[in-house]
Coordinates of C-alpha atoms and ligand atoms in Angstrom, one line a residue:
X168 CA 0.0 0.0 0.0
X169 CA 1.4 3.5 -0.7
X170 CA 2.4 5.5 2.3
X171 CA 0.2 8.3 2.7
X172 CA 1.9 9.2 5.8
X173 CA 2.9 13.3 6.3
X174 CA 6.8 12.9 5.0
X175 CA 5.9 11.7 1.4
X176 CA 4.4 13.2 -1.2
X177 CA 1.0 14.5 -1.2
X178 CA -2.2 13.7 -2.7
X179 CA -1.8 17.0 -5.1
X180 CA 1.8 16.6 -5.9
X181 CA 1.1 12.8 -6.8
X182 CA -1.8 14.0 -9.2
X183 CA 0.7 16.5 -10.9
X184 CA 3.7 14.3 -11.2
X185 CA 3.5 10.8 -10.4
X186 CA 4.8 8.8 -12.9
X187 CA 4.7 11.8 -15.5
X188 CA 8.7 11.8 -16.1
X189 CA 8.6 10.3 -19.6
X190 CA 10.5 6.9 -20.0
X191 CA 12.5 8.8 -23.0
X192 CA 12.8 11.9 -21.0
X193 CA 16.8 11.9 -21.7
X194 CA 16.1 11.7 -25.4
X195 CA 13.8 15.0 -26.1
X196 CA 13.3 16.6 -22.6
X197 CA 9.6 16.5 -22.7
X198 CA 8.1 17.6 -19.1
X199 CA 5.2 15.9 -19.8
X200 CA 4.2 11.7 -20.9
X201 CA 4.0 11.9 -24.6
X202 CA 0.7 10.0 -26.5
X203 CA 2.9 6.5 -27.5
X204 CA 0.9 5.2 -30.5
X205 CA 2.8 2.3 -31.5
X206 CA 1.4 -0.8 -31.5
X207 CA 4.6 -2.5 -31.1
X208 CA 8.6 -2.2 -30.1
X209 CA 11.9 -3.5 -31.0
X210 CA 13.0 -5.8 -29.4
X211 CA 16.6 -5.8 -29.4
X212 CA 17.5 -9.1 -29.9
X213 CA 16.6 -12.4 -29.3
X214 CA 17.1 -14.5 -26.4
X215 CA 15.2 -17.5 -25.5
X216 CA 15.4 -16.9 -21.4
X217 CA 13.4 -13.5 -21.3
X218 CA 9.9 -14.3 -21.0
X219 CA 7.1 -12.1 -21.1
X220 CA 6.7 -12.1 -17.9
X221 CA 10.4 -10.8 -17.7
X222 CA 9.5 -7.6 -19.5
X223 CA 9.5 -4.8 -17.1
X224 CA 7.4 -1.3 -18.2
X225 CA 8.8 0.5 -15.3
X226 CA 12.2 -0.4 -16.7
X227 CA 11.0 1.2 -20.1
X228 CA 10.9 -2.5 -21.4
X229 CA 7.9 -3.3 -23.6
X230 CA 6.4 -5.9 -26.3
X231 CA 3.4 -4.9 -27.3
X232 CA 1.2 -2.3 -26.7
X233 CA -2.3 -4.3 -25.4
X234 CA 0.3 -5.4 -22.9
X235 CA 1.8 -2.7 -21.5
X236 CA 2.2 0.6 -23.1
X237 CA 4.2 3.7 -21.7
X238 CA 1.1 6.5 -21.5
X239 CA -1.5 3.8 -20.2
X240 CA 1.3 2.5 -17.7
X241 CA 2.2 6.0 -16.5
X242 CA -2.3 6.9 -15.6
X243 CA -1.5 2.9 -14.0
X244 CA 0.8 3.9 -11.9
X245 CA -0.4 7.4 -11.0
X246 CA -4.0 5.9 -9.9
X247 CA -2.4 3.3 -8.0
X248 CA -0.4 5.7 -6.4
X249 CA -3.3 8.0 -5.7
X250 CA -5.8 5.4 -4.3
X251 CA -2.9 4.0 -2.2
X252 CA -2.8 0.7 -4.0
X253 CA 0.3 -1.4 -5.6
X254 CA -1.1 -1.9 -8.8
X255 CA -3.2 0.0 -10.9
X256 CA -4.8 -1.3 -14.6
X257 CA -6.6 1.1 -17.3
X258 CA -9.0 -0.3 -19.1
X259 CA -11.4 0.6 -21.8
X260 CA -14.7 1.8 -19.9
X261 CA -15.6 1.6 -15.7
X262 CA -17.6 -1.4 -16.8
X263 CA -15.0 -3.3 -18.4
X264 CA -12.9 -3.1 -15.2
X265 CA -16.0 -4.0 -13.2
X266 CA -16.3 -7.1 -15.2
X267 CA -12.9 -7.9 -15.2
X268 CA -12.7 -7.5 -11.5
X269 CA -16.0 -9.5 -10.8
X270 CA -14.4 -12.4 -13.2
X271 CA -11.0 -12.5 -11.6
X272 CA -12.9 -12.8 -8.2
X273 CA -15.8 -15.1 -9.1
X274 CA -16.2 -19.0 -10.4
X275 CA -19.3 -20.6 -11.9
X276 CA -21.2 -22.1 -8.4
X277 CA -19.9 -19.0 -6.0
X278 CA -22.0 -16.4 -4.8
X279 CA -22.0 -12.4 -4.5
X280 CA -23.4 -10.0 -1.9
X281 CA -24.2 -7.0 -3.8
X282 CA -25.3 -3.8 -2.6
X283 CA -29.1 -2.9 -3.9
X284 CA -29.0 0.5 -5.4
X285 CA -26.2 0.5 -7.9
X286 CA -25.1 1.8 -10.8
X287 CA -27.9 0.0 -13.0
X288 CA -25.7 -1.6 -15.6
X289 CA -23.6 -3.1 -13.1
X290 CA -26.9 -4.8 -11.4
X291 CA -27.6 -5.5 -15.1
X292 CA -24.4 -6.8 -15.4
X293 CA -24.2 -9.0 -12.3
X294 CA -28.2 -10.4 -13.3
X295 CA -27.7 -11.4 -16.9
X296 CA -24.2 -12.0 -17.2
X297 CA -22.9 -13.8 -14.0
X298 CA -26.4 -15.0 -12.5
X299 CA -27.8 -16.2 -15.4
X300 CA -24.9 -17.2 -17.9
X301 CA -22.5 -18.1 -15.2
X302 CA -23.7 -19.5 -12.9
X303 CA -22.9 -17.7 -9.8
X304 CA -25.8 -17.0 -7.3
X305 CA -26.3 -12.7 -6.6
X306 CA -28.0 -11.4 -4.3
X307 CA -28.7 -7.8 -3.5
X308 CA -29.0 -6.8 -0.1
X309 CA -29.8 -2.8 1.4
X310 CA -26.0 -2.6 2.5
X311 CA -26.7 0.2 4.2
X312 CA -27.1 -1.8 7.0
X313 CA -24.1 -4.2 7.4
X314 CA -26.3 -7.1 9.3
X315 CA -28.2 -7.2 5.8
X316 CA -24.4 -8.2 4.4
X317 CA -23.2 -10.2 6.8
X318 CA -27.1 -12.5 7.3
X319 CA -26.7 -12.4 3.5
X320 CA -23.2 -14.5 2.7
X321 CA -22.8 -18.0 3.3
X322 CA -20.0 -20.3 2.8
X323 CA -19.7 -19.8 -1.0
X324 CA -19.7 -16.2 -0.9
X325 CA -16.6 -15.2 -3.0
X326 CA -17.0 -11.5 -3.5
X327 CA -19.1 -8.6 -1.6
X328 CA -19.7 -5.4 -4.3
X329 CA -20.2 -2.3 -3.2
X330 CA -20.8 1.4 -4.5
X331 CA -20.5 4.2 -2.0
X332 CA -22.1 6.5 -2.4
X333 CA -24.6 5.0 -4.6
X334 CA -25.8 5.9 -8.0
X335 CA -28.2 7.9 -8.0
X336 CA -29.6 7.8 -4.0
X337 CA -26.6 8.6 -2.3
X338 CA -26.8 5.6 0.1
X339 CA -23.9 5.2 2.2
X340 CA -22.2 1.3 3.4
X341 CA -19.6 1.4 6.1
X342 CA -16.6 -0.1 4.1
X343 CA -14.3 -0.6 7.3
X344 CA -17.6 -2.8 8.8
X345 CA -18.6 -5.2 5.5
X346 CA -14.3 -5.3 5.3
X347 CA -14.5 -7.6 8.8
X348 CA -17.6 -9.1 7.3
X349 CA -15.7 -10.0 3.9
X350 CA -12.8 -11.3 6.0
X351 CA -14.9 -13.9 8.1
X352 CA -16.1 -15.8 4.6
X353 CA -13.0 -15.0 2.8
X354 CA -14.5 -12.9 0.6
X355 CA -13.4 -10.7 -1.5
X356 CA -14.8 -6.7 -1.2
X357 CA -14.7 -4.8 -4.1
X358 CA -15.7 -0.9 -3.8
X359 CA -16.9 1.0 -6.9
X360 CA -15.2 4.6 -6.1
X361 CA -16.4 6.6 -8.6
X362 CA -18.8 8.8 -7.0
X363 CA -16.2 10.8 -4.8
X364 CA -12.5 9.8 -6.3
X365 CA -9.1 9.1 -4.4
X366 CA -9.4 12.5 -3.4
X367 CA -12.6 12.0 -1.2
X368 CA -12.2 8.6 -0.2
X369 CA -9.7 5.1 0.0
X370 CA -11.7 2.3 0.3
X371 CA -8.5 0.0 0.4
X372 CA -7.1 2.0 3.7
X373 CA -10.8 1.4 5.2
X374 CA -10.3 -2.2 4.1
X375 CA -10.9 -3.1 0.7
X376 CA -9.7 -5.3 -1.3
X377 CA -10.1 -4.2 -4.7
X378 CA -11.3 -0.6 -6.4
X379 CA -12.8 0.5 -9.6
X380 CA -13.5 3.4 -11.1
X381 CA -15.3 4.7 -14.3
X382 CA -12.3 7.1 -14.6
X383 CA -15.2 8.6 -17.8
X384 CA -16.1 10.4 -14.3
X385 CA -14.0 12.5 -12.1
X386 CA -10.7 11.2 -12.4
X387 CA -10.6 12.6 -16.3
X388 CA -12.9 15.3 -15.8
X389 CA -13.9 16.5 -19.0
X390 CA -16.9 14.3 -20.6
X391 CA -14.0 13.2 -23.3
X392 CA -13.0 10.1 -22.6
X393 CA -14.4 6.7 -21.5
X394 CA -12.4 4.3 -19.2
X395 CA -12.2 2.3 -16.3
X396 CA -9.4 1.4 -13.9
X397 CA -8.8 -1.2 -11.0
X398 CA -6.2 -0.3 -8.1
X399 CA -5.3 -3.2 -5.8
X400 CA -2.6 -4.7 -3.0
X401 CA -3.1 -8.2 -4.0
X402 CA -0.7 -9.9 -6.2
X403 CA -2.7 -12.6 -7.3
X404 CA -5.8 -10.8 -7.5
X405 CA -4.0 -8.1 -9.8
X406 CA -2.4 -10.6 -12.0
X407 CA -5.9 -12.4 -12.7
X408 CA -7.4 -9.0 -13.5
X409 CA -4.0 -8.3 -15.8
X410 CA -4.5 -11.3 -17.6
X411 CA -8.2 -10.4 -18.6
X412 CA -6.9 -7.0 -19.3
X413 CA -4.0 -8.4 -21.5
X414 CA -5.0 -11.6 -22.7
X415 CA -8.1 -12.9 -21.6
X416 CA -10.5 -10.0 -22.4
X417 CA -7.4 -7.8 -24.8
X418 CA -9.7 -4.7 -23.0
X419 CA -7.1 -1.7 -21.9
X420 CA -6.9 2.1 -22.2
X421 CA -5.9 3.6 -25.6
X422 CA -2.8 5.7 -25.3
X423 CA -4.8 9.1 -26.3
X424 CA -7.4 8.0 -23.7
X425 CA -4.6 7.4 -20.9
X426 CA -3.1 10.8 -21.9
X427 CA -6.1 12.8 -21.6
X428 CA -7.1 10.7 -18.2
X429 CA -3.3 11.6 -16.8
X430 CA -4.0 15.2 -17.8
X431 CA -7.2 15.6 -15.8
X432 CA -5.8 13.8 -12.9
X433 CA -3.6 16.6 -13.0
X434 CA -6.7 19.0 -11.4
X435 CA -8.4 16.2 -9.9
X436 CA -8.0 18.4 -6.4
X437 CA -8.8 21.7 -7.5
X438 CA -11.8 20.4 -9.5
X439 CA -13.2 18.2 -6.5
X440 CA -12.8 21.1 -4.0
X441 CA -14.9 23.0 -6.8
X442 CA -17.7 20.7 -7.0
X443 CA -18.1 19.7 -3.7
X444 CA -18.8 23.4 -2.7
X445 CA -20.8 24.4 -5.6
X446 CA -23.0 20.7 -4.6
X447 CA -23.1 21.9 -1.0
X448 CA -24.1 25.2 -1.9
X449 CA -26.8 23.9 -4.3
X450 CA -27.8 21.0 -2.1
X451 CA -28.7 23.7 0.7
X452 CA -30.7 26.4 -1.6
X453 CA -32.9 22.8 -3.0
X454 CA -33.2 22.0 1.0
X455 CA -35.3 24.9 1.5
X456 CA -37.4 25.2 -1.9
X457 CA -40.6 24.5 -1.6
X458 CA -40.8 22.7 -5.1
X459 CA -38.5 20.3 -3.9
X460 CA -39.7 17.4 -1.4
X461 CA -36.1 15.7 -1.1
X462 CA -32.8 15.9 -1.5
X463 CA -30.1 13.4 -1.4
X464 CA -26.4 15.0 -0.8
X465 CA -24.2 13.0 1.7
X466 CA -22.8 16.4 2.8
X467 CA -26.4 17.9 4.6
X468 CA -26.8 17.2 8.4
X469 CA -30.5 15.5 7.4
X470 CA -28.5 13.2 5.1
X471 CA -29.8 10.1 7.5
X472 CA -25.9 8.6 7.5
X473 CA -24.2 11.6 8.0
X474 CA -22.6 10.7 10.8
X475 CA -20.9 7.9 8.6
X476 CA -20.4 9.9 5.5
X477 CA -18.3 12.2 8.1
X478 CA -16.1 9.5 9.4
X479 CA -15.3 7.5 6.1
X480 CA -15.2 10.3 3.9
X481 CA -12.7 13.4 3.3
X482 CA -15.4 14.9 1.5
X483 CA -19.3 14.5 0.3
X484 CA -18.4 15.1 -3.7
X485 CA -20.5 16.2 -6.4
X486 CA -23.5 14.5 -7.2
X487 CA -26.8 15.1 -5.6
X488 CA -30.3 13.8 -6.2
X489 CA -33.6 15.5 -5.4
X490 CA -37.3 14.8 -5.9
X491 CA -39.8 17.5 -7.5
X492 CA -42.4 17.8 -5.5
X493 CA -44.8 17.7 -8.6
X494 CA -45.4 14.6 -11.9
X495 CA -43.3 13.2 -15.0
X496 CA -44.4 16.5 -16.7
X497 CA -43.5 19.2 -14.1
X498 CA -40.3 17.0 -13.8
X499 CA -40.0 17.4 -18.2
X500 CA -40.8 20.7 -17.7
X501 CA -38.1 22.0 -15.0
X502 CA -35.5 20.1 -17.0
X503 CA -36.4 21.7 -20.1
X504 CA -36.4 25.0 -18.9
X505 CA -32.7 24.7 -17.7
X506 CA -29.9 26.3 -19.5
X507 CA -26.8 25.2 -17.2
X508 CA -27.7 22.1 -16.9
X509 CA -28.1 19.8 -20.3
X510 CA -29.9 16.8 -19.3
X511 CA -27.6 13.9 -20.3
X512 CA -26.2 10.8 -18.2
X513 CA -22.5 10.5 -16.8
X514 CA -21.1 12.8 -14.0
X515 CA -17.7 14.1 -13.2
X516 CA -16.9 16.7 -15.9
X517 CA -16.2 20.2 -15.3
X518 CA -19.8 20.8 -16.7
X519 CA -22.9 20.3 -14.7
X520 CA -25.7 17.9 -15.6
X521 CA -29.0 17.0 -14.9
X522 CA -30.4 13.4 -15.8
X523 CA -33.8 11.8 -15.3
X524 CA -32.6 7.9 -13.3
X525 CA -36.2 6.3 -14.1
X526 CA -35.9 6.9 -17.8
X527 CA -32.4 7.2 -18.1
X528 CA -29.7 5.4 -16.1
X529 CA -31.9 3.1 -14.6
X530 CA -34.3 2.6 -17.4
X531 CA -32.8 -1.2 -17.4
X532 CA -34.5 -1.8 -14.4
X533 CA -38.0 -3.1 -14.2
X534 CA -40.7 -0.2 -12.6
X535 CA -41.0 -2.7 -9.8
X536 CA -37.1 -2.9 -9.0
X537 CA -36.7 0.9 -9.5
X538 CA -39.7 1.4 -6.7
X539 CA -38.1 -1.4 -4.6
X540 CA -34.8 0.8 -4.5
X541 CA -37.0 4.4 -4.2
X542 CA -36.2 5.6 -7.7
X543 CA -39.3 7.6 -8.6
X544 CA -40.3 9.3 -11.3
X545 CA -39.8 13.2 -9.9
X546 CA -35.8 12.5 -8.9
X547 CA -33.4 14.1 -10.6
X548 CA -29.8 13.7 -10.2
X549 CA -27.3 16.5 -10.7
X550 CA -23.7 16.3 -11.5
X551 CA -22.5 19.6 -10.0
X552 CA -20.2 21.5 -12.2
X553 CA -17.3 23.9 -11.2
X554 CA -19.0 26.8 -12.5
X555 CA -20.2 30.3 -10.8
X556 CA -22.7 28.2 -8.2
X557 CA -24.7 31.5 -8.5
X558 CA -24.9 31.1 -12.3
X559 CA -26.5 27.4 -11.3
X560 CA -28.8 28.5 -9.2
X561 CA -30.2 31.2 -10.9
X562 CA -30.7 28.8 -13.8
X563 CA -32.4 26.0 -11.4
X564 CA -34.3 29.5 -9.8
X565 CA -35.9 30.5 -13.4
X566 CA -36.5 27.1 -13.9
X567 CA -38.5 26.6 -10.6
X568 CA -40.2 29.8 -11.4
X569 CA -41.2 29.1 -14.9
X570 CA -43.0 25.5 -13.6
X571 CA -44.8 27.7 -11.1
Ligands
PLP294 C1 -20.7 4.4 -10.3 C2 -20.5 3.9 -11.7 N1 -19.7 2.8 -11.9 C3 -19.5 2.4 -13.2 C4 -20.0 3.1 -14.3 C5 -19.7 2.5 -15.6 O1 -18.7 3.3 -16.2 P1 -18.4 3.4 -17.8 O2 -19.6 4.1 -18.3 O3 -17.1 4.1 -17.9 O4 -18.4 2.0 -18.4 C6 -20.8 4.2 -14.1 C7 -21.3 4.9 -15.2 O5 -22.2 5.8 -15.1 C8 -21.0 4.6 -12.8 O6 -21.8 5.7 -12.5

């Protein structure tokens, strides 16, 4: 695990330079990790007693470029570093790491703990592609309270997945609780990360085993890129997930993707200082609007685990959800009449956006599971930008006033 103890470097230092010295710095002098393109590299020679596994990226030795490649390893290493975690891999979307990560964990006849309210295709992904095609037993449990996940795994259980906060509800797990739980089956807990970063939260300190993230999100920044990365301490598990990164699934990072993801991670601090105060800020104005019935923000006192959110968190992020007190057309209505706010999925960017869950994100689910969960048809969720916050709420203001 990285030490993020006071004497070395710190979490906006890392973000800047980790890993961003060039492997061919000597030769031009760049101060920044050039885009590496090629597909494949010389060799040098041949000699029969240097295997693959022999090849050593941070020794600037590479084969091939779906198996290691100098931009994608430098965003490797600087998200490992970040989350606190020994190895990092990039791959080509948050839910190709998820299912690489679920794979590496999992065999056909095991069984998963998942948390209920989850990013939808990841529920998606765990009910049609490893209940039903592989065989392994899921079962989705309100892991907001920890007895739920520990009366729910059994002898088989092989992995416990969990989101905090969740998408789009805001629900909270104790990660440093369902880690002892994990431990007494031998499990393996995974924690999707994406909602508040490295800079907000490190699941692996509080006990994890395993992270993801839809680096699409906040670690790049700027609704350009889609990708996904796993940061872990385990050997073995991070060779199995390499191997279906490599060779198994061939599903990594482009280069121009893992530049543009290094480059955001750059801001990563500034921009999630930005958005957390523009969400508070927001999060407190919808509190007291008398349009609005509920709002779901991990950083307001009536957030019913805020006590939690305080103690496992550096910080409450950027995303809120809120209900409309009002129907589908008042809620088509308000969204319409925004101008700040395009309504379109994903979160992260430096933009702000609103989306509808029931008809958008979680559309996959059926009415039934979306009321099971509480996703209605008047929530909204906001991705807070780092814009003027009085700019947003002057926009959400006419809006309101316009549905009046
Ligand atoms: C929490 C969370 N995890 C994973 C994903 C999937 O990531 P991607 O769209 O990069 O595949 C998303 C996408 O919205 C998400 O919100």
């Amino acid at each position: 695990m990285t030490d993020r103890s006071s004497d070395s470097p710190k979490f906006e230092t890392m973000a800047v330079t980790h890993a961003e010295q060039p492997p061919h710095h000597e030769r031009a002098g760049d101060v920044t990790m050039p885009i590496h393109l090629a597909s494949t590299y010389e060799a040098g020679g041949i000699d029969p007693d240097v295997g693959l596994e022999d090849l050593d990226p941070d020794e600037n030795q590479y084969l091939y470029s779906r198996l290691a490649n100098p931009t994608r390893h430098a965003l490797e290493q600087r998200i490992a570093a970040l989350e606190g975690g020994d190895y990092g891999m990039a791959f080509a979307s948050g839910t190709s790491a998820i299912v690489a990560t679920i794979t590496a964990s999992v065999t056909p006849g095991d069984h998963v703990v998942a948390f209920d309210d989850l990013y939808g295709g990841t529920k998606t992904m765990l009910k049609d592609l490893f209940r039903e095609r592989l065989d392994v037993a899921v079962d989705f449990v309100d892991a907001r309270d920890t007895d739920a996940v520990s009366d729910a795994v059994r002898d088989e259980t092989a992995l416990i997945w969990m989101e905090t906060p969740t998408n789009p509800l805001l629900r909270l797990c104790d990660i440093e609780a369902i880690a002892s739980v994990a431990e007494s089956v031998d499990a393996t807990l995974g924690v999707d990360n994406t909602f508040l970063s490295p800079y907000f939260q490190h699941p692996l300190e509080l006990g994890a085993d395993v992270v993801v993230h839809s680096t699409t999100k906040y670690l790049n920044g700027h609704s350009d890129s889609i990708g996904g990365a796993v940061v872990t301490d385990d050997a073995d598990l991070a060779d199995e997930i390499g191997f279906l990164q490599q060779v198994g699934m061939g599903n990594m990072l482009a280069p121009f993707d893992a530049f543009l993801t290094l480059r955001g991670l750059k801001t990563l601090p500034l921009r999630m200082r930005q958005h957390e105060s523009n969400a508070a800020e927001i999060a407190a104005y919808l509190d007291e609007h008398e349009k609005v019935s509920t709002v779901y923000y991990p950083g307001l006192e009536s957030h019913p685990q805020y006590d939690l959110a305080q103690r496992q968190m550096e910080g409450a992020g950027g995303v809120l959800s809120f209900e409309l007190d009002g129907d589908l057309p008042d809620v088509e209505r308000f969204v319409a009449e925004l101008n700040e706010f395009p309504l379109a999925v994903s979160l992260g960017g430096v933009e702000s956006l609103i989306e509808h869950p029931a008809s958008m994100t979680h559309a996959p689910l059926t009415p039934e599971e979306r009321a099971e969960i509480g996703i209605s048809d008047s929530l909204l969720r906001v991705s807070v930008g780092v814009e003027h916050p009085k700019d947003l709420i002057a926009d959400l203001e006419s809006a309101f006033d316009a549905i009046e």
